Protein backbone atom coordinates (compact mmCIF):
# COMPACT_ATOMS: atom_id res chain seq x y z
CA UNK A 1 0.00 0.00 0.00
CA UNK A 2 0.90 3.66 -0.11
CA UNK A 3 1.63 3.90 3.60
CA UNK A 4 1.68 1.97 6.85
CA UNK A 5 -1.85 0.91 7.71
CA UNK A 6 -3.02 0.09 11.23
CA UNK A 7 -6.28 -1.32 12.51
CA UNK A 8 -8.35 -0.74 14.45
CA UNK A 9 -7.83 3.00 14.63
CA UNK A 10 -9.69 3.09 17.96
CA UNK A 11 -10.44 0.33 20.43
CA UNK A 12 -12.21 0.49 23.77
CA UNK A 13 -12.00 -2.73 25.76
CA UNK A 14 -12.85 -3.90 29.22
CA UNK A 15 -10.11 -4.65 31.70
CA UNK A 16 -9.08 -8.29 31.50
CA UNK A 17 -10.00 -8.78 27.84
CA UNK A 18 -7.47 -9.61 25.12
CA UNK A 19 -6.89 -7.28 22.18
CA UNK A 20 -5.17 -7.66 18.83
CA UNK A 21 -3.72 -4.74 16.90
CA UNK A 22 -2.79 -5.13 13.26
CA UNK A 23 -0.13 -3.46 11.15
CA UNK A 24 0.30 -3.58 7.37
CA UNK A 25 3.72 -2.15 6.49
CA UNK A 26 4.68 -0.50 3.24
CA UNK A 27 5.10 -3.14 0.56
CA UNK A 28 8.69 -4.32 0.31
CA UNK A 29 9.75 -3.00 3.70
CA UNK A 30 11.62 -5.70 5.58
CA UNK A 31 11.92 -3.91 8.94
CA UNK A 32 8.88 -3.36 11.15
CA UNK A 33 8.68 -1.66 14.54
CA UNK A 34 6.07 -1.30 17.27
CA UNK A 35 6.11 1.68 19.61
CA UNK A 36 3.76 2.84 22.36
CA UNK A 37 2.92 6.46 23.17
CA UNK A 38 1.17 7.17 26.44
CA UNK A 39 -0.47 10.50 27.25
CA UNK A 40 2.22 13.06 27.96
CA UNK A 41 5.00 10.53 27.47
CA UNK A 42 7.52 9.96 24.74
CA UNK A 43 7.55 7.05 22.36
CA UNK A 44 8.43 3.75 24.01
CA UNK A 45 10.01 1.01 21.86
CA UNK A 46 8.26 -2.35 22.10
CA UNK A 47 9.59 -4.75 19.47
CA UNK A 48 11.37 -4.86 16.13
CA UNK A 49 11.04 -7.37 13.27
CA UNK A 50 13.45 -8.08 10.45
CA UNK A 51 11.47 -10.26 8.08
CA UNK A 52 9.47 -12.62 10.27
CA UNK A 53 11.96 -12.81 13.11
CA UNK A 54 12.19 -10.47 16.10
CA UNK A 55 15.83 -9.80 16.98
CA UNK A 56 14.84 -7.27 19.61
CA UNK A 57 11.90 -7.83 21.96
CA UNK A 58 13.48 -5.89 24.79
CA UNK A 59 10.75 -3.29 25.00
CA UNK A 60 7.78 -5.57 25.61
CA UNK A 61 6.62 -4.45 29.08
CA UNK A 62 5.39 -7.83 30.32
CA UNK A 63 4.60 -11.36 29.21
CA UNK A 64 1.04 -10.21 28.51
CA UNK A 65 2.42 -8.59 25.36
CA UNK A 66 3.38 -10.59 22.29
CA UNK A 67 3.79 -9.92 18.60
CA UNK A 68 4.22 -11.88 15.44
CA UNK A 69 4.83 -11.18 11.80
CA UNK A 70 3.90 -13.49 8.96
CA UNK A 71 4.95 -13.60 5.33
CA UNK A 72 7.39 -10.79 5.97
CA UNK A 73 4.44 -8.45 5.89
CA UNK A 74 1.52 -8.13 8.30
CA UNK A 75 2.24 -7.94 12.02
CA UNK A 76 -0.09 -8.44 14.96
CA UNK A 77 0.50 -7.10 18.47
CA UNK A 78 -1.50 -8.99 21.08
CA UNK A 79 -2.16 -7.78 24.61
CA UNK A 80 -3.64 -10.38 26.93
CA UNK A 81 -5.64 -9.60 30.08
CA UNK A 82 -5.54 -5.87 29.41
CA UNK A 83 -4.94 -3.47 32.27
CA UNK A 84 -5.80 0.23 32.51
CA UNK A 85 -2.13 1.14 32.26
CA UNK A 86 -2.10 -0.42 28.79
CA UNK A 87 -4.20 2.51 27.53
CA UNK A 88 -2.05 4.30 24.94
CA UNK A 89 -1.53 4.83 21.25
CA UNK A 90 0.23 1.88 19.64
CA UNK A 91 2.25 3.00 16.65
CA UNK A 92 3.65 0.74 13.95
CA UNK A 93 6.43 1.78 11.61
CA UNK A 94 8.36 0.22 8.76
CA UNK A 95 11.54 0.87 6.81
CA UNK A 96 13.10 -0.60 3.72
CA UNK A 97 15.68 -2.31 5.88
CA UNK A 98 16.97 -1.86 9.38
CA UNK A 99 18.73 1.26 10.44
CA UNK A 100 19.86 3.13 7.39
CA UNK A 101 16.56 4.27 6.04
CA UNK A 102 13.79 6.65 6.82
CA UNK A 103 11.15 5.12 9.05
CA UNK A 104 7.50 5.54 8.12
CA UNK A 105 4.82 5.49 10.80
CA UNK A 106 1.17 4.54 10.66
CA UNK A 107 -1.58 6.63 12.21
CA UNK A 108 -1.68 4.45 15.29
CA UNK A 109 -4.23 2.36 17.16
CA UNK A 110 -5.74 4.22 20.10
CA UNK A 111 -6.43 1.72 22.90
CA UNK A 112 -8.55 2.59 25.90
CA UNK A 113 -8.97 0.03 28.68
CA UNK A 114 -11.97 0.73 30.94
CA UNK B 1 21.64 3.40 27.33
CA UNK B 2 20.86 6.19 24.88
CA UNK B 3 18.85 9.11 26.23
CA UNK B 4 17.45 11.89 24.05
CA UNK B 5 16.39 15.26 25.43
CA UNK B 6 14.52 18.05 23.67
CA UNK B 7 14.41 21.60 24.93
CA UNK B 8 12.15 23.53 25.13
CA UNK B 9 9.10 21.35 25.69
CA UNK B 10 6.92 24.03 24.12
CA UNK B 11 7.56 27.09 21.99
CA UNK B 12 5.28 29.82 20.71
CA UNK B 13 6.42 32.20 17.97
CA UNK B 14 4.79 34.77 15.68
CA UNK B 15 4.34 33.88 12.04
CA UNK B 16 7.36 34.63 9.85
CA UNK B 17 9.93 34.14 12.56
CA UNK B 18 12.93 31.84 12.11
CA UNK B 19 13.34 29.33 14.92
CA UNK B 20 15.60 26.56 16.20
CA UNK B 21 14.58 23.38 17.99
CA UNK B 22 17.20 21.58 20.04
CA UNK B 23 17.91 17.90 20.57
CA UNK B 24 20.68 16.33 22.65
CA UNK B 25 21.72 12.70 23.01
CA UNK B 26 23.97 10.99 25.53
CA UNK B 27 25.65 8.32 23.40
CA UNK B 28 27.54 9.86 20.47
CA UNK B 29 27.95 6.49 18.77
CA UNK B 30 24.81 6.95 16.73
CA UNK B 31 24.15 5.55 13.26
CA UNK B 32 21.75 8.29 12.27
CA UNK B 33 19.38 10.87 13.70
CA UNK B 34 15.88 11.61 12.44
CA UNK B 35 13.48 14.47 12.94
CA UNK B 36 9.73 13.82 12.88
CA UNK B 37 6.61 15.89 13.03
CA UNK B 38 3.45 14.77 14.84
CA UNK B 39 0.12 16.51 14.42
CA UNK B 40 -2.54 16.04 17.14
CA UNK B 41 -4.15 12.63 16.95
CA UNK B 42 -1.91 11.55 14.10
CA UNK B 43 1.11 9.38 13.55
CA UNK B 44 4.63 10.63 12.93
CA UNK B 45 5.83 12.08 9.64
CA UNK B 46 9.53 11.86 8.86
CA UNK B 47 11.07 15.25 8.06
CA UNK B 48 14.81 14.72 7.77
CA UNK B 49 17.30 11.92 8.31
CA UNK B 50 20.98 12.71 8.96
CA UNK B 51 23.49 9.89 8.67
CA UNK B 52 26.33 9.86 11.20
CA UNK B 53 28.80 10.86 8.49
CA UNK B 54 26.78 13.95 7.56
CA UNK B 55 26.72 17.37 9.19
CA UNK B 56 23.37 18.60 7.91
CA UNK B 57 20.35 17.94 5.73
CA UNK B 58 17.97 20.41 4.13
CA UNK B 59 14.42 20.12 2.87
CA UNK B 60 12.64 23.28 1.82
CA UNK B 61 12.43 25.62 4.82
CA UNK B 62 13.88 22.98 7.15
CA UNK B 63 17.54 22.45 7.94
CA UNK B 64 18.80 19.88 10.41
CA UNK B 65 22.35 19.77 11.71
CA UNK B 66 24.23 17.08 13.58
CA UNK B 67 27.26 17.43 15.85
CA UNK B 68 28.13 13.98 17.16
CA UNK B 69 31.05 15.18 19.26
CA UNK B 70 28.82 17.42 21.35
CA UNK B 71 25.82 15.10 21.20
CA UNK B 72 23.56 17.69 19.65
CA UNK B 73 21.22 18.20 16.72
CA UNK B 74 19.20 21.25 15.77
CA UNK B 75 16.21 21.71 13.50
CA UNK B 76 16.04 25.14 11.93
CA UNK B 77 12.71 26.30 10.52
CA UNK B 78 12.82 29.40 8.34
CA UNK B 79 9.95 31.84 7.90
CA UNK B 80 7.58 29.89 10.16
CA UNK B 81 3.93 29.48 9.14
CA UNK B 82 0.81 28.56 11.16
CA UNK B 83 0.82 25.22 9.33
CA UNK B 84 4.13 24.41 11.00
CA UNK B 85 2.33 24.14 14.34
CA UNK B 86 2.88 20.58 15.58
CA UNK B 87 5.05 18.56 17.92
CA UNK B 88 8.57 17.94 16.62
CA UNK B 89 10.45 14.87 17.78
CA UNK B 90 14.03 13.82 17.26
CA UNK B 91 15.15 10.22 17.44
CA UNK B 92 18.60 8.67 17.57
CA UNK B 93 19.35 5.31 16.00
CA UNK B 94 22.27 3.65 17.68
CA UNK B 95 22.68 0.62 15.41
CA UNK B 96 25.37 -1.82 16.57
CA UNK B 97 22.83 -4.49 17.47
CA UNK B 98 20.28 -2.06 18.86
CA UNK B 99 17.49 -1.75 16.36
CA UNK B 100 15.40 0.80 18.13
CA UNK B 101 15.10 4.50 17.67
CA UNK B 102 15.30 6.38 20.96
CA UNK B 103 12.94 9.34 20.93
CA UNK B 104 12.92 12.60 22.79
CA UNK B 105 9.63 13.80 24.29
CA UNK B 106 9.29 16.47 21.64
CA UNK B 107 8.90 20.21 21.34
CA UNK B 108 5.35 21.48 20.84
CA UNK B 109 5.51 24.40 18.42
CA UNK B 110 2.75 26.96 18.03
CA UNK B 111 3.07 29.54 15.24
CA UNK B 112 0.74 32.45 15.89
CA UNK B 113 -0.79 34.18 12.82
mmCIF file of C-alpha atoms in Angstrom, chain B residues 24-70:
data_model
loop_
_atom_site.group_PDB
_atom_site.id
_atom_site.type_symbol
_atom_site.label_atom_id
_atom_site.label_comp_id
_atom_site.label_asym_id
_atom_site.label_seq_id
_atom_site.Cartn_x
_atom_site.Cartn_y
_atom_site.Cartn_z
ATOM 1 C CA UNK B 24 20.682 16.334 22.647
ATOM 2 C CA UNK B 25 21.719 12.697 23.010
ATOM 3 C CA UNK B 26 23.970 10.987 25.528
ATOM 4 C CA UNK B 27 25.651 8.318 23.396
ATOM 5 C CA UNK B 28 27.536 9.857 20.474
ATOM 6 C CA UNK B 29 27.949 6.486 18.770
ATOM 7 C CA UNK B 30 24.810 6.949 16.726
ATOM 8 C CA UNK B 31 24.151 5.555 13.259
ATOM 9 C CA UNK B 32 21.749 8.293 12.269
ATOM 10 C CA UNK B 33 19.377 10.869 13.700
ATOM 11 C CA UNK B 34 15.878 11.611 12.435
ATOM 12 C CA UNK B 35 13.478 14.468 12.942
ATOM 13 C CA UNK B 36 9.734 13.815 12.878
ATOM 14 C CA UNK B 37 6.605 15.892 13.030
ATOM 15 C CA UNK B 38 3.451 14.768 14.844
ATOM 16 C CA UNK B 39 0.116 16.510 14.418
ATOM 17 C CA UNK B 40 -2.543 16.045 17.142
ATOM 18 C CA UNK B 41 -4.150 12.631 16.945
ATOM 19 C CA UNK B 42 -1.906 11.550 14.097
ATOM 20 C CA UNK B 43 1.110 9.375 13.547
ATOM 21 C CA UNK B 44 4.627 10.634 12.929
ATOM 22 C CA UNK B 45 5.832 12.084 9.643
ATOM 23 C CA UNK B 46 9.530 11.863 8.863
ATOM 24 C CA UNK B 47 11.071 15.248 8.058
ATOM 25 C CA UNK B 48 14.806 14.721 7.772
ATOM 26 C CA UNK B 49 17.301 11.923 8.312
ATOM 27 C CA UNK B 50 20.979 12.705 8.960
ATOM 28 C CA UNK B 51 23.488 9.890 8.669
ATOM 29 C CA UNK B 52 26.335 9.861 11.199
ATOM 30 C CA UNK B 53 28.802 10.864 8.489
ATOM 31 C CA UNK B 54 26.783 13.948 7.559
ATOM 32 C CA UNK B 55 26.720 17.372 9.185
ATOM 33 C CA UNK B 56 23.372 18.598 7.915
ATOM 34 C CA UNK B 57 20.353 17.945 5.730
ATOM 35 C CA UNK B 58 17.968 20.406 4.127
ATOM 36 C CA UNK B 59 14.420 20.120 2.875
ATOM 37 C CA UNK B 60 12.637 23.276 1.825
ATOM 38 C CA UNK B 61 12.434 25.618 4.823
ATOM 39 C CA UNK B 62 13.880 22.981 7.146
ATOM 40 C CA UNK B 63 17.537 22.449 7.935
ATOM 41 C CA UNK B 64 18.800 19.882 10.412
ATOM 42 C CA UNK B 65 22.350 19.771 11.709
ATOM 43 C CA UNK B 66 24.231 17.077 13.581
ATOM 44 C CA UNK B 67 27.258 17.434 15.853
ATOM 45 C CA UNK B 68 28.125 13.984 17.157
ATOM 46 C CA UNK B 69 31.052 15.180 19.262
ATOM 47 C CA UNK B 70 28.822 17.417 21.350
#
